[in-house]
Coordinates of C-alpha atoms and ligand atoms in Angstrom, one line a residue:
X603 CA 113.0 189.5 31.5
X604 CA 111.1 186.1 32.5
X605 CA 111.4 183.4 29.5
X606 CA 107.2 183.4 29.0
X607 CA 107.2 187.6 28.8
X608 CA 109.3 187.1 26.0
X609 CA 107.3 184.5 24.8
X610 CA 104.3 186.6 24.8
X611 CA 106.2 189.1 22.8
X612 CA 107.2 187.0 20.1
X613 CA 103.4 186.0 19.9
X614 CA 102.6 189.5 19.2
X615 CA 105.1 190.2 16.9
X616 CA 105.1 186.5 15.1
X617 CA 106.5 186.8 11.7
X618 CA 105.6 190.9 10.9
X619 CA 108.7 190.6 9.5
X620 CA 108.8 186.8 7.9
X621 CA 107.2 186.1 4.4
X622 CA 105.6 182.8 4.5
X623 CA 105.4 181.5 1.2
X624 CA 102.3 181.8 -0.3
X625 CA 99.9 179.0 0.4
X626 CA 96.7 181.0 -0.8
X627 CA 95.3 183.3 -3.4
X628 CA 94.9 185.8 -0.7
X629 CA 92.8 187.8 -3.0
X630 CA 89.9 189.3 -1.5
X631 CA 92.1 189.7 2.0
X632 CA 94.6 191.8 0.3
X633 CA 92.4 193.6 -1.8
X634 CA 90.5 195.1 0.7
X635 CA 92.9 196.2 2.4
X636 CA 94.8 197.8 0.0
X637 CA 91.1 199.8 -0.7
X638 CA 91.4 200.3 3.1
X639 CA 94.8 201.8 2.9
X640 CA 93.7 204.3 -0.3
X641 CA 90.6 205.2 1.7
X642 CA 92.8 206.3 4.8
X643 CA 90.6 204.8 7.2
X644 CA 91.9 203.2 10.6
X645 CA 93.7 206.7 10.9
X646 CA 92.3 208.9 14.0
X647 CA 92.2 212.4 13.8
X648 CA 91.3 212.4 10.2
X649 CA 87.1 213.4 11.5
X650 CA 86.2 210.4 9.3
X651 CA 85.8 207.6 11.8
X652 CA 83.2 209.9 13.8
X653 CA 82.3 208.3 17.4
X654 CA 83.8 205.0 16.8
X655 CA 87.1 206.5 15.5
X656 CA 89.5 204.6 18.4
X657 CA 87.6 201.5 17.7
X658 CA 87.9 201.5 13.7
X659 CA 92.1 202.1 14.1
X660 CA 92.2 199.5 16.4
X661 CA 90.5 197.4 14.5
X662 CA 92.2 198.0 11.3
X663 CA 95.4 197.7 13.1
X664 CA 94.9 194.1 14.6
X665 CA 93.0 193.1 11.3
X666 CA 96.3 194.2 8.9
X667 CA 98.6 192.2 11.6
X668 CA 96.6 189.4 11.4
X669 CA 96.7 189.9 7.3
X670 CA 100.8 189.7 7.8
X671 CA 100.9 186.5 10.2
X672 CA 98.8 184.8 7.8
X673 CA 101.4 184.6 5.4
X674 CA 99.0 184.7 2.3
X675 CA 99.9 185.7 -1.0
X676 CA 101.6 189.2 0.0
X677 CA 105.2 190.1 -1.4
X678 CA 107.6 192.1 0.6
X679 CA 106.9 195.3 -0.6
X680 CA 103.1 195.0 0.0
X681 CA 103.8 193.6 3.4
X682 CA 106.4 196.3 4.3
X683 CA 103.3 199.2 3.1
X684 CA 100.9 197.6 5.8
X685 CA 103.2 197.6 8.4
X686 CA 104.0 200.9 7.9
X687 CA 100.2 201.5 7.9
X688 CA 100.1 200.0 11.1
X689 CA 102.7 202.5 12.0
X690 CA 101.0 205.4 11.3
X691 CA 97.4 203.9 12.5
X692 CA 99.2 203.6 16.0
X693 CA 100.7 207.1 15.8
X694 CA 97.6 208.6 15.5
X695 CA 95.8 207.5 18.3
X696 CA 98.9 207.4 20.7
X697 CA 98.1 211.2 21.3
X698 CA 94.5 210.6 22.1
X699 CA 95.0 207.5 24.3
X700 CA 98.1 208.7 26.4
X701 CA 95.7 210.3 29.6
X702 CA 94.7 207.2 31.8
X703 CA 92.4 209.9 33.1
X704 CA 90.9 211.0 30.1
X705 CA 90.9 207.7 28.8
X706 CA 88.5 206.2 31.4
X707 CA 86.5 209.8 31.3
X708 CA 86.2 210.3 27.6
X709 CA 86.3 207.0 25.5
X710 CA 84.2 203.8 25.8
X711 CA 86.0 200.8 26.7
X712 CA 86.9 200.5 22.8
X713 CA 89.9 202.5 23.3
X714 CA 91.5 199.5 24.1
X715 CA 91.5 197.9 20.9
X716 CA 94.7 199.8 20.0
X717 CA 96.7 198.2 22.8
X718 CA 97.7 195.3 21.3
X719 CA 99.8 196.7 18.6
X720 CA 100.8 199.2 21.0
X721 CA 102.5 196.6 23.0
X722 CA 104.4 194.9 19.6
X723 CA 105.1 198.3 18.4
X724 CA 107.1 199.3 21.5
X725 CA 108.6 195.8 21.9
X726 CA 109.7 196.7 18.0
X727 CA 111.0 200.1 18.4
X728 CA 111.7 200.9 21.9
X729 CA 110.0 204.0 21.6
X730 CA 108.7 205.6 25.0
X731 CA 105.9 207.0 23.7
X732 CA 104.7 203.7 23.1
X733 CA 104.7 202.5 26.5
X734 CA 103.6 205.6 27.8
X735 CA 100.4 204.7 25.9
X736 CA 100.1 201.4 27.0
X737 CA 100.5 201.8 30.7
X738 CA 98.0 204.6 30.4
X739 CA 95.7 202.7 28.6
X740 CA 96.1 199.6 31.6
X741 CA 96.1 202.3 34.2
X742 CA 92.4 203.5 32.6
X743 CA 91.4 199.9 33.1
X744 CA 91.9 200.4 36.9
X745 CA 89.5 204.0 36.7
X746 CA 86.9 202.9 34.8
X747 CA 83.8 202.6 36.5
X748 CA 82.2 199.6 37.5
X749 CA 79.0 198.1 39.2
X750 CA 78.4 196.2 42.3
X751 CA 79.3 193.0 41.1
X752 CA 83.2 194.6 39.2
X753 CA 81.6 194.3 36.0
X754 CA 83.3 197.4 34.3
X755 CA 80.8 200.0 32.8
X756 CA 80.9 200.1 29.1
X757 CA 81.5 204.1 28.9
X758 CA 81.6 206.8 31.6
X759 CA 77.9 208.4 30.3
X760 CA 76.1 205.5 30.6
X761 CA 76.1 204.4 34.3
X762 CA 75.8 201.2 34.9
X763 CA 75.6 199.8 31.6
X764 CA 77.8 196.7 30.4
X765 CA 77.9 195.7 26.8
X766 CA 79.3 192.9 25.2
X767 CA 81.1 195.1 22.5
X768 CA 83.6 195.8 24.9
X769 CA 85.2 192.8 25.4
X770 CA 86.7 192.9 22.2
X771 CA 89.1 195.5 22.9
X772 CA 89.2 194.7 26.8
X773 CA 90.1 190.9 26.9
X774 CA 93.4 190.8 24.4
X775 CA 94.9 193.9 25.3
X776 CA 94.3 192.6 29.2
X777 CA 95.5 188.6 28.5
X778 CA 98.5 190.6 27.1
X779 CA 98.9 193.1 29.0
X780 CA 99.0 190.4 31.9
X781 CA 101.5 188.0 30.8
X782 CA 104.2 190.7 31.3
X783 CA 103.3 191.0 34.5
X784 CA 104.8 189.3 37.8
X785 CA 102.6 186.5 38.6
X786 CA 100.2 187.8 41.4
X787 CA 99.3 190.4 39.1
X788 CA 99.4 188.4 36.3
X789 CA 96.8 186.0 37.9
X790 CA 94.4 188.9 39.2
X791 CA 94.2 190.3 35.6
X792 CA 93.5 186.9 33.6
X793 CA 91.1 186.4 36.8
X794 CA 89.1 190.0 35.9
X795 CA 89.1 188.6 32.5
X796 CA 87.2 185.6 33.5
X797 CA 85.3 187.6 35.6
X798 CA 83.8 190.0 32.9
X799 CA 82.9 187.3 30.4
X800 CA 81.0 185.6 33.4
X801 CA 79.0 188.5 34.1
X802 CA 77.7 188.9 30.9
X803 CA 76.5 185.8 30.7
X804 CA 74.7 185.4 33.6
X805 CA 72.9 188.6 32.8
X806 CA 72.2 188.7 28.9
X807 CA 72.5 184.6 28.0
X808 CA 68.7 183.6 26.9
X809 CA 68.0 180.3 27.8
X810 CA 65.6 180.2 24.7
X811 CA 67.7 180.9 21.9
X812 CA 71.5 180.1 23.5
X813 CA 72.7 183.5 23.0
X814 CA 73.8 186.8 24.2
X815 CA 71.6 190.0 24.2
X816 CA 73.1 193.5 23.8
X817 CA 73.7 194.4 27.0
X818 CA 72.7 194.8 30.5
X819 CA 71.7 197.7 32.9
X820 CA 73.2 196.8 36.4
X821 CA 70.8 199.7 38.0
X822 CA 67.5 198.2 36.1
X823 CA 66.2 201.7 35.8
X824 CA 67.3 201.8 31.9
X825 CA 63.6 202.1 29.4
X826 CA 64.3 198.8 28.3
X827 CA 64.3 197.1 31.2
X828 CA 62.1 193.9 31.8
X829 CA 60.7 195.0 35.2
X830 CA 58.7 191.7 35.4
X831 CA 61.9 189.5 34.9
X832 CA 62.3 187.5 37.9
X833 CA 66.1 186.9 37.7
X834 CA 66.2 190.8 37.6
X835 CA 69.2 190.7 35.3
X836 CA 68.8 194.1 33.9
X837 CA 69.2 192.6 30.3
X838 CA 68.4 194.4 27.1
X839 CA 65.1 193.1 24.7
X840 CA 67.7 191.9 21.5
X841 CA 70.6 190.0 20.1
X842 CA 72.0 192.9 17.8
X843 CA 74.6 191.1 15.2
X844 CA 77.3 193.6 15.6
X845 CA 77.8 193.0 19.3
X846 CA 77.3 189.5 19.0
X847 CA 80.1 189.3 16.5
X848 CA 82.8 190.9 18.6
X849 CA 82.0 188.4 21.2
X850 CA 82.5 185.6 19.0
X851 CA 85.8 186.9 17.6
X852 CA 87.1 187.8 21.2
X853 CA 86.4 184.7 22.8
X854 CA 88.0 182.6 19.3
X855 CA 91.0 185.0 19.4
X856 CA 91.1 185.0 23.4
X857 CA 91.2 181.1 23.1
X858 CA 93.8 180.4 20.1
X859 CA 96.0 183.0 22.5
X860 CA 95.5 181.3 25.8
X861 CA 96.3 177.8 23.7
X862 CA 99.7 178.8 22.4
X863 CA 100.9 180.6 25.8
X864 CA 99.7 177.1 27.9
X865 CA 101.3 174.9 25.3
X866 CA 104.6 177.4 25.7
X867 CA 104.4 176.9 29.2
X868 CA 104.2 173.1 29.5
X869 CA 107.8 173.4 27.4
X870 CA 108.9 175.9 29.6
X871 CA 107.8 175.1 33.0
X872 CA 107.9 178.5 34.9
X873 CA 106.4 178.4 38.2
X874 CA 105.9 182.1 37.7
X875 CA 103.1 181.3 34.8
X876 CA 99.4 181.8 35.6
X877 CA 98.6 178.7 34.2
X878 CA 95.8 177.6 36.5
X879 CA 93.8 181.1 35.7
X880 CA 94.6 180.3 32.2
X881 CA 93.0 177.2 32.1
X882 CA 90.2 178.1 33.7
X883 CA 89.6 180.8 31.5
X884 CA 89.8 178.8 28.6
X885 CA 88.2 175.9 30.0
X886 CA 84.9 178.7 30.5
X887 CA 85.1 180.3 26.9
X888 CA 85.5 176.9 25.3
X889 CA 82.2 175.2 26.3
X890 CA 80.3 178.8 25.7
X891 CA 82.4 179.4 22.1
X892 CA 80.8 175.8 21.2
X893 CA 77.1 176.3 22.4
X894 CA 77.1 180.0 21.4
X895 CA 78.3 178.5 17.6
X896 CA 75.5 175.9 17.2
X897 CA 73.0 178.4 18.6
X898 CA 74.7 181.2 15.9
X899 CA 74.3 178.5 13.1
X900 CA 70.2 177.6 14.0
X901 CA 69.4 181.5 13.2
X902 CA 71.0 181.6 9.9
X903 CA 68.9 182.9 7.1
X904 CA 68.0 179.8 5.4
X905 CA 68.2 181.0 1.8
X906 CA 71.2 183.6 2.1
X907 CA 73.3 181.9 4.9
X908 CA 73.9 185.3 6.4
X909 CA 72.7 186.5 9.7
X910 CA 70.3 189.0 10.6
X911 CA 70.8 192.9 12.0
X912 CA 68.3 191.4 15.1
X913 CA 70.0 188.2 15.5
X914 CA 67.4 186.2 17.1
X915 CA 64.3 187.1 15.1
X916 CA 65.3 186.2 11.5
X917 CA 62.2 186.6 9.1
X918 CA 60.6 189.4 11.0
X919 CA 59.5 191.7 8.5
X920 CA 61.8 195.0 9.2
X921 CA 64.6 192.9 9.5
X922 CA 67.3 192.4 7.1
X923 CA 70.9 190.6 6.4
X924 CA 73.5 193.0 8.2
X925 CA 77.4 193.2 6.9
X926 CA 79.6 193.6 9.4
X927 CA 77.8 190.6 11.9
X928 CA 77.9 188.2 9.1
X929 CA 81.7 188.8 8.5
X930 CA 82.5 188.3 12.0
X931 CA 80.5 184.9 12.3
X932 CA 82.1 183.8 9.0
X933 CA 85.5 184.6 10.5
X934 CA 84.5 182.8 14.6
X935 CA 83.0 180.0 13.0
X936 CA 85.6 179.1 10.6
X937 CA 88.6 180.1 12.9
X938 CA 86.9 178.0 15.3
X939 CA 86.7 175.1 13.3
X940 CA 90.6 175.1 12.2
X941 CA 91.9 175.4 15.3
X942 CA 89.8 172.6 16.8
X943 CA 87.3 174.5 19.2
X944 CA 84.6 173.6 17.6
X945 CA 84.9 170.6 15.7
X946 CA 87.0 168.0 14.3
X947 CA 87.3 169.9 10.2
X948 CA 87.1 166.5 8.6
X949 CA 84.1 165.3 11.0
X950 CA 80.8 165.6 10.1
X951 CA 79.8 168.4 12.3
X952 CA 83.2 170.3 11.2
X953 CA 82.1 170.4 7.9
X954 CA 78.6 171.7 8.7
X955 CA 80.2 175.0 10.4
X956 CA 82.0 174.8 7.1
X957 CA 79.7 174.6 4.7
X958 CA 77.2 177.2 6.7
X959 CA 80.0 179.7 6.4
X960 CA 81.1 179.3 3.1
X961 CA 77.5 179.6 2.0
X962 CA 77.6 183.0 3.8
X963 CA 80.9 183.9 2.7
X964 CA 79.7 184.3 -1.2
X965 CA 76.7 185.8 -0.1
X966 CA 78.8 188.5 1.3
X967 CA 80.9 188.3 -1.7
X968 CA 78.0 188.5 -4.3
X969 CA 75.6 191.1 -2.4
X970 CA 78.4 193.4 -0.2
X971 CA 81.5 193.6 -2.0
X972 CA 81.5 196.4 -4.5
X973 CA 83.9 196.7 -7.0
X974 CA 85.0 200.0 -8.4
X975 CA 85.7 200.0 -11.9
X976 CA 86.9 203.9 -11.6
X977 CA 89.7 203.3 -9.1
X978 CA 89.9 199.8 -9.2
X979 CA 89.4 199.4 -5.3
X980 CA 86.6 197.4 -3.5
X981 CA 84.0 198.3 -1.3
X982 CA 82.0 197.5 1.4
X983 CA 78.5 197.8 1.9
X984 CA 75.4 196.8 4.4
X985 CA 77.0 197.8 7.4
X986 CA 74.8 198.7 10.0
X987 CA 75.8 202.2 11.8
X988 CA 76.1 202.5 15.4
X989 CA 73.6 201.0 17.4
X990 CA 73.7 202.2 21.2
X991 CA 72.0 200.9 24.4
X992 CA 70.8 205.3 25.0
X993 CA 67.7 204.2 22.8
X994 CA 64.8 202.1 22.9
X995 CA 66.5 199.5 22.2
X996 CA 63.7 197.9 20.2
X997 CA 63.8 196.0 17.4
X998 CA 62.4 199.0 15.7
X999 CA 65.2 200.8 16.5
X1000 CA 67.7 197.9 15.8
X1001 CA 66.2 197.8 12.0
X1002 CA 66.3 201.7 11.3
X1003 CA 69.7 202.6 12.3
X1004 CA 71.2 204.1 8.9
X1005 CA 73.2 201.6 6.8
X1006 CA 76.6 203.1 5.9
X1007 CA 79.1 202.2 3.0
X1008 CA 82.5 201.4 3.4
X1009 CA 82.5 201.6 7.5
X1010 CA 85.9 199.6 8.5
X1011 CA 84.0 197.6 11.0
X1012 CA 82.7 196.1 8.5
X1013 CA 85.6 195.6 5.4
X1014 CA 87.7 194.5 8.4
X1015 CA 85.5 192.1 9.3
X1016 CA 85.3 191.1 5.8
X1017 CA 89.1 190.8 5.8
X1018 CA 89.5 188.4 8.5
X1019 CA 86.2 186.5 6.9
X1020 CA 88.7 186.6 3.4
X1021 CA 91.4 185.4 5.3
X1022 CA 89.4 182.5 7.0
X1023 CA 88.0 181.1 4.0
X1024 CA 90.8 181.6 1.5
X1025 CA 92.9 179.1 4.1
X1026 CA 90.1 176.7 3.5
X1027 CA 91.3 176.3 -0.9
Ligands
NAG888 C1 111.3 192.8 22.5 O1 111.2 191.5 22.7 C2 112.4 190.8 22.6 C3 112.1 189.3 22.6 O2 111.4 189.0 23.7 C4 113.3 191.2 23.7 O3 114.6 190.5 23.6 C5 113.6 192.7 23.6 O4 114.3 193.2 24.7 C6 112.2 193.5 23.6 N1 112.5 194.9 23.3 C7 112.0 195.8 24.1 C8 112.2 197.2 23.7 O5 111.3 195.6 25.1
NAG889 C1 104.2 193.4 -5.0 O1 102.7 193.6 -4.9 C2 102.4 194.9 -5.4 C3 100.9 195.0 -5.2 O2 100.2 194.0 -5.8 C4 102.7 195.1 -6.8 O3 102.4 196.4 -7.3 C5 104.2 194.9 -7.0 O4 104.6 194.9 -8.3 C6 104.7 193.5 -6.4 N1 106.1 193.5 -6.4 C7 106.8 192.4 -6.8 C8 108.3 192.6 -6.7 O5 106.2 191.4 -7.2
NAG890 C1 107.7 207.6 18.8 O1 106.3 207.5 18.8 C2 105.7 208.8 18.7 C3 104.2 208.7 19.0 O2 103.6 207.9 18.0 C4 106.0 209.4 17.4 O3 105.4 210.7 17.3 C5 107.5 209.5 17.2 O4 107.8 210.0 15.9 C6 108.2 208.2 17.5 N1 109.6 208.4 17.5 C7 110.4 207.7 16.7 C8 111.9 208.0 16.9 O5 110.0 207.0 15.8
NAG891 C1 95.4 214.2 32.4 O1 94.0 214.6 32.2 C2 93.5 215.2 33.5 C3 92.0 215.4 33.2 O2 91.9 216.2 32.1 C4 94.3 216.4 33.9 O3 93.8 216.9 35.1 C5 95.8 216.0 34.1 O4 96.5 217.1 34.3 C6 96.3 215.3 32.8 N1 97.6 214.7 33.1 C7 98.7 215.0 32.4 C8 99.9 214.4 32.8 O5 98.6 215.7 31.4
NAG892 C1 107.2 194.2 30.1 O1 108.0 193.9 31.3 C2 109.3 194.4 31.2 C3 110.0 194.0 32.5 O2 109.3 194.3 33.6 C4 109.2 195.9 31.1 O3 110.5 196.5 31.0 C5 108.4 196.3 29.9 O4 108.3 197.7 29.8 C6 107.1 195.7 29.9 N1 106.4 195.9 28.6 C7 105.2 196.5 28.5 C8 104.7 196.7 27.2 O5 104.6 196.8 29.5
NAG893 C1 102.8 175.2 33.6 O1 103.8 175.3 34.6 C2 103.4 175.0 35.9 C3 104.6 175.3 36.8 O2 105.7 174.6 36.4 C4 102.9 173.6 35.9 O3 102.5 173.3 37.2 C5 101.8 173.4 35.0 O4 101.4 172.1 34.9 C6 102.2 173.9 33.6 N1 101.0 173.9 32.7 C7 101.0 173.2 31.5 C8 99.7 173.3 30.7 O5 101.9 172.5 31.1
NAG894 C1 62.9 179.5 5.8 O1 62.3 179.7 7.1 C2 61.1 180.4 7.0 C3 60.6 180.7 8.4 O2 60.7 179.6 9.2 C4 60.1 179.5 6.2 O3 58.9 180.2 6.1 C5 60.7 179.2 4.9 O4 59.9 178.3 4.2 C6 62.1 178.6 5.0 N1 62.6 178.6 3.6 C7 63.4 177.6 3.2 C8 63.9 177.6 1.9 O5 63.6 176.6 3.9
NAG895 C1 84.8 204.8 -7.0 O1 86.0 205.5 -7.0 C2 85.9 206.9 -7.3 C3 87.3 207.4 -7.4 O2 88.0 207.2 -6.3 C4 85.0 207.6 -6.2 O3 84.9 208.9 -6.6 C5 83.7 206.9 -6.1 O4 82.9 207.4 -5.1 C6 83.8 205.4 -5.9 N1 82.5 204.8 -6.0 C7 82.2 203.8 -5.2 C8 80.8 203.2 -5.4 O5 82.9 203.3 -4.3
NAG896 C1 74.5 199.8 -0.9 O1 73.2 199.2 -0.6 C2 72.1 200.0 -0.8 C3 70.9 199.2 -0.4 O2 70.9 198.0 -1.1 C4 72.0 200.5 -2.2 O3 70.9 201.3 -2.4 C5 73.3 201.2 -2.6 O4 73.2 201.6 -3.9 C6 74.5 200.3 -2.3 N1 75.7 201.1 -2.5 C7 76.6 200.7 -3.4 C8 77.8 201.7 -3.5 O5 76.6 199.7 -4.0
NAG897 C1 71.3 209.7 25.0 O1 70.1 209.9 24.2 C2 69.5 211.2 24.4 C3 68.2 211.2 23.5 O2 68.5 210.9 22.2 C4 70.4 212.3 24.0 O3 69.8 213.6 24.2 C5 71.7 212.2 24.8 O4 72.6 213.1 24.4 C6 72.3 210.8 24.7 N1 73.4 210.6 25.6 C7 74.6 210.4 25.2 C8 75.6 210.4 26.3 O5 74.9 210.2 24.1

């Protein structure tokens, strides 16, 4: 096995098994996802996740590793019950996911959230079934449908269509999924990767307000397409938070794993490494992660801090503060800002990011958190249910989706927001 392959594998699997000593409270992080964990969510197959099932274990899954690498306040024998959760999370999708074919047929491009862990789980264990997932989950990559321009179709029912939602499952499992490859390959997947985040900007970026809409509609025949747009980029009307938020967090994640593989390889020195594709890569998401963050920050609510269900029109009546978006902003911004994409922490535009999304962050605390004196767990609320492109898509529609309570995609996001802002004390 090449040096940086195994490099890439320690990445994933980075202290799972290590107990950093505790540096934070880790409170609100843990807490929730113990409530998680008694809830039994993130587990396919139980008929509670609904449409989103694949998405909400994968999401749970990489949010619970993330918990572990943190190295927060957790003891060994919490630490040990979230990996096994992990465990069993995985388990009950590998089933579902093993049919490249009925992968690319029956699931939206959020399948691939569960790859990740996939990949460190097989690296862990060895076990075939693992794998068997994983290459059927890349091989789906290679059926899914896509439009003239390569840009892969969010879901098989909806022809045509490109979201940004996808990218959250598509660009780590792929960046992964790459580096074990032999370098040709390795280059032509971190290249599609580039290529998919460049597409949606040059359709759904809005010159006036310096972010991404929805989606887009390659075909332009979709009910929501401007007709009398001259660029004819087949956008969608609105910036809806959700989708918004798992661009942020894909392109922040995408960058802090692009960072520690190039500053492996400038150790290491393998010809075989795709470093040019890499850097290009990052160099593209960097300058977007950094104008996509001031433009997030101007559309704040101004009393709350937290961001609106319709991103871009903030005091619209109809419109309201929305969970799970305002979780994943907290999370990108502050991520952003400690790794150094952003800002310099201790500079004075460091500490604005900061300040905006700490301001959020007890918002979220004092109006979403719920705490149940009965069980003693905590819950989640204001998160917006799904929101799909087969609509209108009008900011009617946006504000009267139903709201749900406890929906993992949004007490995940609220983990990795916990986790953010308990690093900052
Ligand atoms: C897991 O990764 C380690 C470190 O790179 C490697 O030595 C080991 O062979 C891998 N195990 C499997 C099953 O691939
Ligand atoms: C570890 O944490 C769990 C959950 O908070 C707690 O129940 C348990 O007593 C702790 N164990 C030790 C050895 O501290
Ligand atoms: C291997 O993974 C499969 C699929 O998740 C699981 O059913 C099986 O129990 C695992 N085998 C072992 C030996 O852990
Ligand atoms: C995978 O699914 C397709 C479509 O349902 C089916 O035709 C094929 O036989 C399946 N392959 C395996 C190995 O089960
Ligand atoms: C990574 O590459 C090695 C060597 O080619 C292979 O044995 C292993 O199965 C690959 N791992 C995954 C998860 O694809
Ligand atoms: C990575 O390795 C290649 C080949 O040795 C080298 O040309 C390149 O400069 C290295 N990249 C970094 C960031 O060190
Ligand atoms: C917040 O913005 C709205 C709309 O621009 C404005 O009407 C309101 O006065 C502002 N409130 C504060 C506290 O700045
Ligand atoms: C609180 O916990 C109890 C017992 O698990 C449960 O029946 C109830 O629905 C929970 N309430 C809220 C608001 O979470
Ligand atoms: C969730 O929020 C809605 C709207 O504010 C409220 O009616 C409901 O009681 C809240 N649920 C819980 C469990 O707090
Ligand atoms: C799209 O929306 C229409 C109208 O609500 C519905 O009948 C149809 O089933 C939806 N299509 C899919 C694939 O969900």
């Amino acid at each position: 096995m090449h040096q940086y392959r195994r490099f890439i594998l320690l990445l994933l699997l980075k202290s799972v098994f290590s107990f950093v000593s505790a540096t934070t409270s880790g409170k609100f992080s843990t807490w929730m996802t113990t409530s998680i964990i008694i809830r039994s969510q993130g587990i396919a197959s139980t008929g509670l996740g609904g449409s989103s099932e694949l998405l909400q274990a994968g999401f749970v899954q990489k949010t619970f590793r993330r918990l572990l690498e943190s190295g927060g306040n957790i003891n060994d024998s919490r630490s040990q019950l979230i990996a096994e959760y992990i465990t069993k999370s995985v388990d009950s999708i590998v089933p579902r996911v093993s049919n490249a074919t009925e992968d690319a047929l029956t699931y939206p491009l959020d399948r691939l959230s569960n790859g990740n862990n996939l990949i460190a789980l097989y690296n862990e264990t060895g076990n075939s079934s693992y794998l068997e997932a994983v290459q059927a989950l890349r091989k789906s990559v290679d059926l899914q449908r896509r439009n003239r321009e390569d840009g892969l179709w969010y879901y098989y029912v909806y022809p045509e269509w490109s979201y940004l939602d996808g990218m959250y499952s598509f660009a780590p499992f792929h960046l992964a999924y790459a580096l074990n490859q032999s370098e040709s390959d390795a280059e032509n997947m971190v290249e599609d990767v580039l290529h998919q985040f460049s597409l949606l900007w040059d359709h759904c970026y809005n010159e006036e307000t310096g972010l991404l809409v929805h989606g887009y509609d390659e075909s332009l025949t979709a009910v929501w397409v401007n007709q009398n747009d001259p660029k004819k980029t087949g956008a969608s009307p609105h910036v809806w938070g959700r989708s918004l938020g798992w661009m942020m967090m894909t392109i922040v994640d995408s960058l802090e794993f692009i960072s520690s593989s190039l500053s492996f390889n400038s150790s290491l020195s393998s010809p075989e490494f795709p470093t040019a594709s890499l850097e290009k890569l990052h160099g593209f998401l960097l300058h977007r992660f950094q104008s996509l963050s001031a433009a997030i920050l101007a559309v704040a609510d101004n009393t709350t801090g937290g961001w609106f269900q319709v991103v871009e029109e903030p005091y619209r009546e109809g419109n309201y503060i929305e969970s799970s978006a305002s979780a994943m902003f907290v999370y990108s911004l502050l991520k952003g800002v400690r790794l150094g994409f952003l800002a310099d922490s201790d500079g004075p535009e460091g500490r604005v990011y900061i300040a905006a999304a700490q301001k959020a962050y007890r918002y979220i605390l004092a109006t979403f958190v719920v705490r149940n004196e009965t069980d003693g767990t905590l819950g989640y609320n204001g998160t917006v249910s799904v929101c799909s492109l087969n609509s209108t898509a009008s900011f009617e529609y946006y504000v009267n989706q139903p709201i749900s309570y406890n929906s993992v995609l949004g007490s995940a996001a609220f983990i990795l927001a916990s986790l953010e802002y308990e690093t900052l004390n």
